[in-house]
Structures are given as C-alpha cells and as structure tokens.
Amino acid sequence: MSKSKPFPAIHGGCFCASTRYRLETAPLFCYACHCQDCNKHTGSVFACFTTIETEFITSIGKAPPKITTLVRPNGTTRHLATCGTCSTRLWASGDRSTVIADINTGTLDLPELMEPDLHEYIESKISWVLLPEGTKTCKGPFDYRDWWPKNSLRRLDAAIQRAQERKKLQAKVAQAESLEVEEEKEADKTPTAQTPDEKDDVAEDDEEFERRYLETEKALQERLEQLSLRLEVHEKAQEDDLRPVVVQAAKEPAQEPASKAPTADPKQVPAATVPES
Ligand SMILES: [Zn+2]
Ligand SMILES: [Zn+2]
C-alpha cells in the first residue's frame, strides 16, 4: 500500500497580516451559507466556511487571534477569532461544537482550494448570485450527519474524545492541586498552633532558624513527592477509564473554558447532537 501524501500546509491570515494561521490537516467540510445572519456578519451576500478541528488551527502570526467568547441564553458557548488589530473575522467555533471551527474561507491564502461542498439556506440566496450548474444545495441549515464524508464524521468523534480526555485530565490535575493546597493549609496551621505566643519576644537564634528552615523545606519536598505520585496515579487511571466517555457525548451540551478557538454560523444542529467539549 502506498503511503498517503502528507497534507500540504495551508495558510491564512487577516487583512493587516499580523494574525496568521496554518491548517495542520485537510478540512472536514467546506460550505457556503446564504442566510441573512451570515450576510450581516460577513458584510457580503453569502458566506463561505472551511470546517476543521479547532485543535488543528495553529497560530503562526506576530499576534495571536483575539478570541471573543459569547455565552448564549441556552448556555452554549461560541468563540470568535478575530485579528486584534484590523478586526478581520478569521473563524468561529461552538455553533455545532467547540471542537470544530468554521474558518472564514476568504481569509485563507488560497481560498480557491476550498470550493463549497454544499450551499445551505438556498431559499434566501440573493437572486443575482448565480451558482454553477450541479451545485449541491439545501434549504435551511444542513445536517452534518447527512452531508459530511464518513471520514470527517470519524474525525469529529475522535476530536470529541480527545477533548473529553483533555477535560478529564485537567479536572484531575485541578483536583490534585486543590488537595495539595488543602494539605498546605493544614501544614501551615499545625506549627502556628504549636508555637507558644510567649516565644514571640525571644529572638530566634540562627541555629533555630536554620533548623526550622530545613524542616519546612523537607516537608515541602515530601508534599511535592506526594503530589507527583498522585498525579501519576491519576494519569494511569485516566488511561484506563477513558473509553466509556463516548456514552456521555450525547448529553453534554456544556461549554468549554473559553480557551480555544471558534465557528461562524448561528445555526442548525441542536447543540446537544455534537457535544461541546
Ligand atoms: Zn489584522
Ligand atoms: Zn448562515
């Protein structure tokens, strides 16, 4: 079997060139939208998007994109990536899931490569926008499960799973750290409680100070060792129990900490179908 060729680097960026990005893999899907919302927020007569896993967009410019997070009344989150200098809208995530982002195709250096696989909201297409014969269209929003290639659906599942694994790991690290803080509090209390107030007016001599310093350092060292042990156990447990996570996928329309990138298009698939992560 011949090895498949590596995906060529595809670059894009904003108008002023201070924010640049690179796609690390081929897109999942390309589509155009003729809804009025897209017309408004792109300032054009229809919008074109290139969908890809958010984690596969790498910022390579002088400035990272500015990420604006919006929490909708239904609790879902949307992240919009723009250039902090010229305000070009680069991509958005969270309309279907925060694990995928809709790049504004026009910001790619070679948008030519990303011809839409489908035009949605065809009923509101501006009449003088003429589409080539044979163009695939649909009324209203498209359902990604009907239109995405099988391989893209598999990639989406994998991306969701990776996001859930990251989330679990973050939670475990946070838990281990908070345990550590608790222990520190306890450790702080103990010596204080045992130190008689009367001692205050007696200046500690150097020897005594040195002894306490060493004790404190030893205790700190021990706690650090305990923490790394605990982290190891957590990481192991995490490796062991990740698989069943998929089951939760359907009931997790929650949001992601506003860390990563974004999608462009207020629409369709109910947020619950593809979990945020
Ligand atoms: Zn810019
Ligand atoms: Zn639209």
PDB file of N, CA, C and O and ligand atoms in Angstrom, residues 13-19 83-88, ligand 1:
ATOM      1  N   GLY A  13      -4.756  34.210   6.969  1.00  0.00           N
ATOM      2  CA  GLY A  13      -4.486  35.308   7.897  1.00  0.00           C
ATOM      3  C   GLY A  13      -5.415  36.476   7.658  1.00  0.00           C
ATOM      4  O   GLY A  13      -6.286  36.436   6.781  1.00  0.00           O
ATOM      5  N   CYS A  14      -5.184  37.507   8.461  1.00  0.00           N
ATOM      6  CA  CYS A  14      -6.070  38.678   8.415  1.00  0.00           C
ATOM      7  C   CYS A  14      -5.615  39.654   7.340  1.00  0.00           C
ATOM      8  O   CYS A  14      -4.575  39.479   6.705  1.00  0.00           O
ATOM      9  N   PHE A  15      -6.349  40.717   7.215  1.00  0.00           N
ATOM     10  CA  PHE A  15      -6.072  41.755   6.229  1.00  0.00           C
ATOM     11  C   PHE A  15      -4.728  42.437   6.477  1.00  0.00           C
ATOM     12  O   PHE A  15      -3.950  42.654   5.552  1.00  0.00           O
ATOM     13  N   CYS A  16      -4.424  42.738   7.756  1.00  0.00           N
ATOM     14  CA  CYS A  16      -3.187  43.501   8.037  1.00  0.00           C
ATOM     15  C   CYS A  16      -1.986  42.580   8.215  1.00  0.00           C
ATOM     16  O   CYS A  16      -0.874  43.041   8.421  1.00  0.00           O
ATOM     17  N   ALA A  17      -2.202  41.282   8.171  1.00  0.00           N
ATOM     18  CA  ALA A  17      -1.135  40.268   8.236  1.00  0.00           C
ATOM     19  C   ALA A  17      -0.493  40.098   9.606  1.00  0.00           C
ATOM     20  O   ALA A  17       0.498  39.395   9.730  1.00  0.00           O
ATOM     21  N   SER A  18      -1.030  40.716  10.634  1.00  0.00           N
ATOM     22  CA  SER A  18      -0.406  40.481  11.945  1.00  0.00           C
ATOM     23  C   SER A  18      -0.902  39.175  12.563  1.00  0.00           C
ATOM     24  O   SER A  18      -0.219  38.570  13.374  1.00  0.00           O
ATOM     25  N   THR A  19      -2.082  38.728  12.166  1.00  0.00           N
ATOM     26  CA  THR A  19      -2.578  37.443  12.660  1.00  0.00           C
ATOM     27  C   THR A  19      -2.573  36.441  11.517  1.00  0.00           C
ATOM     28  O   THR A  19      -3.221  36.645  10.494  1.00  0.00           O
ATOM     29  N   CYS A  83      -8.716  39.336  14.234  1.00  0.00           N
ATOM     30  CA  CYS A  83      -7.416  39.998  14.396  1.00  0.00           C
ATOM     31  C   CYS A  83      -7.613  41.166  15.358  1.00  0.00           C
ATOM     32  O   CYS A  83      -8.525  41.974  15.183  1.00  0.00           O
ATOM     33  N   GLY A  84      -6.749  41.238  16.356  1.00  0.00           N
ATOM     34  CA  GLY A  84      -6.854  42.307  17.346  1.00  0.00           C
ATOM     35  C   GLY A  84      -6.540  43.671  16.760  1.00  0.00           C
ATOM     36  O   GLY A  84      -6.897  44.700  17.335  1.00  0.00           O
ATOM     37  N   THR A  85      -5.893  43.708  15.617  1.00  0.00           N
ATOM     38  CA  THR A  85      -5.510  44.991  15.018  1.00  0.00           C
ATOM     39  C   THR A  85      -6.517  45.439  13.951  1.00  0.00           C
ATOM     40  O   THR A  85      -7.055  46.526  14.019  1.00  0.00           O
ATOM     41  N   CYS A  86      -6.782  44.563  12.971  1.00  0.00           N
ATOM     42  CA  CYS A  86      -7.631  45.009  11.856  1.00  0.00           C
ATOM     43  C   CYS A  86      -9.051  44.436  11.938  1.00  0.00           C
ATOM     44  O   CYS A  86      -9.880  44.724  11.082  1.00  0.00           O
ATOM     45  N   SER A  87      -9.308  43.619  12.984  1.00  0.00           N
ATOM     46  CA  SER A  87     -10.659  43.079  13.231  1.00  0.00           C
ATOM     47  C   SER A  87     -11.179  42.103  12.182  1.00  0.00           C
ATOM     48  O   SER A  87     -12.363  41.795  12.179  1.00  0.00           O
ATOM     49  N   THR A  88     -10.303  41.630  11.308  1.00  0.00           N
ATOM     50  CA  THR A  88     -10.767  40.611  10.364  1.00  0.00           C
ATOM     51  C   THR A  88     -11.300  39.422  11.149  1.00  0.00           C
ATOM     52  O   THR A  88     -10.688  38.980  12.120  1.00  0.00           O
TER      53      THR A  88
HETATM   54 ZN    ZN B   1      -5.055  42.070  11.130  1.00  0.00          ZN
END
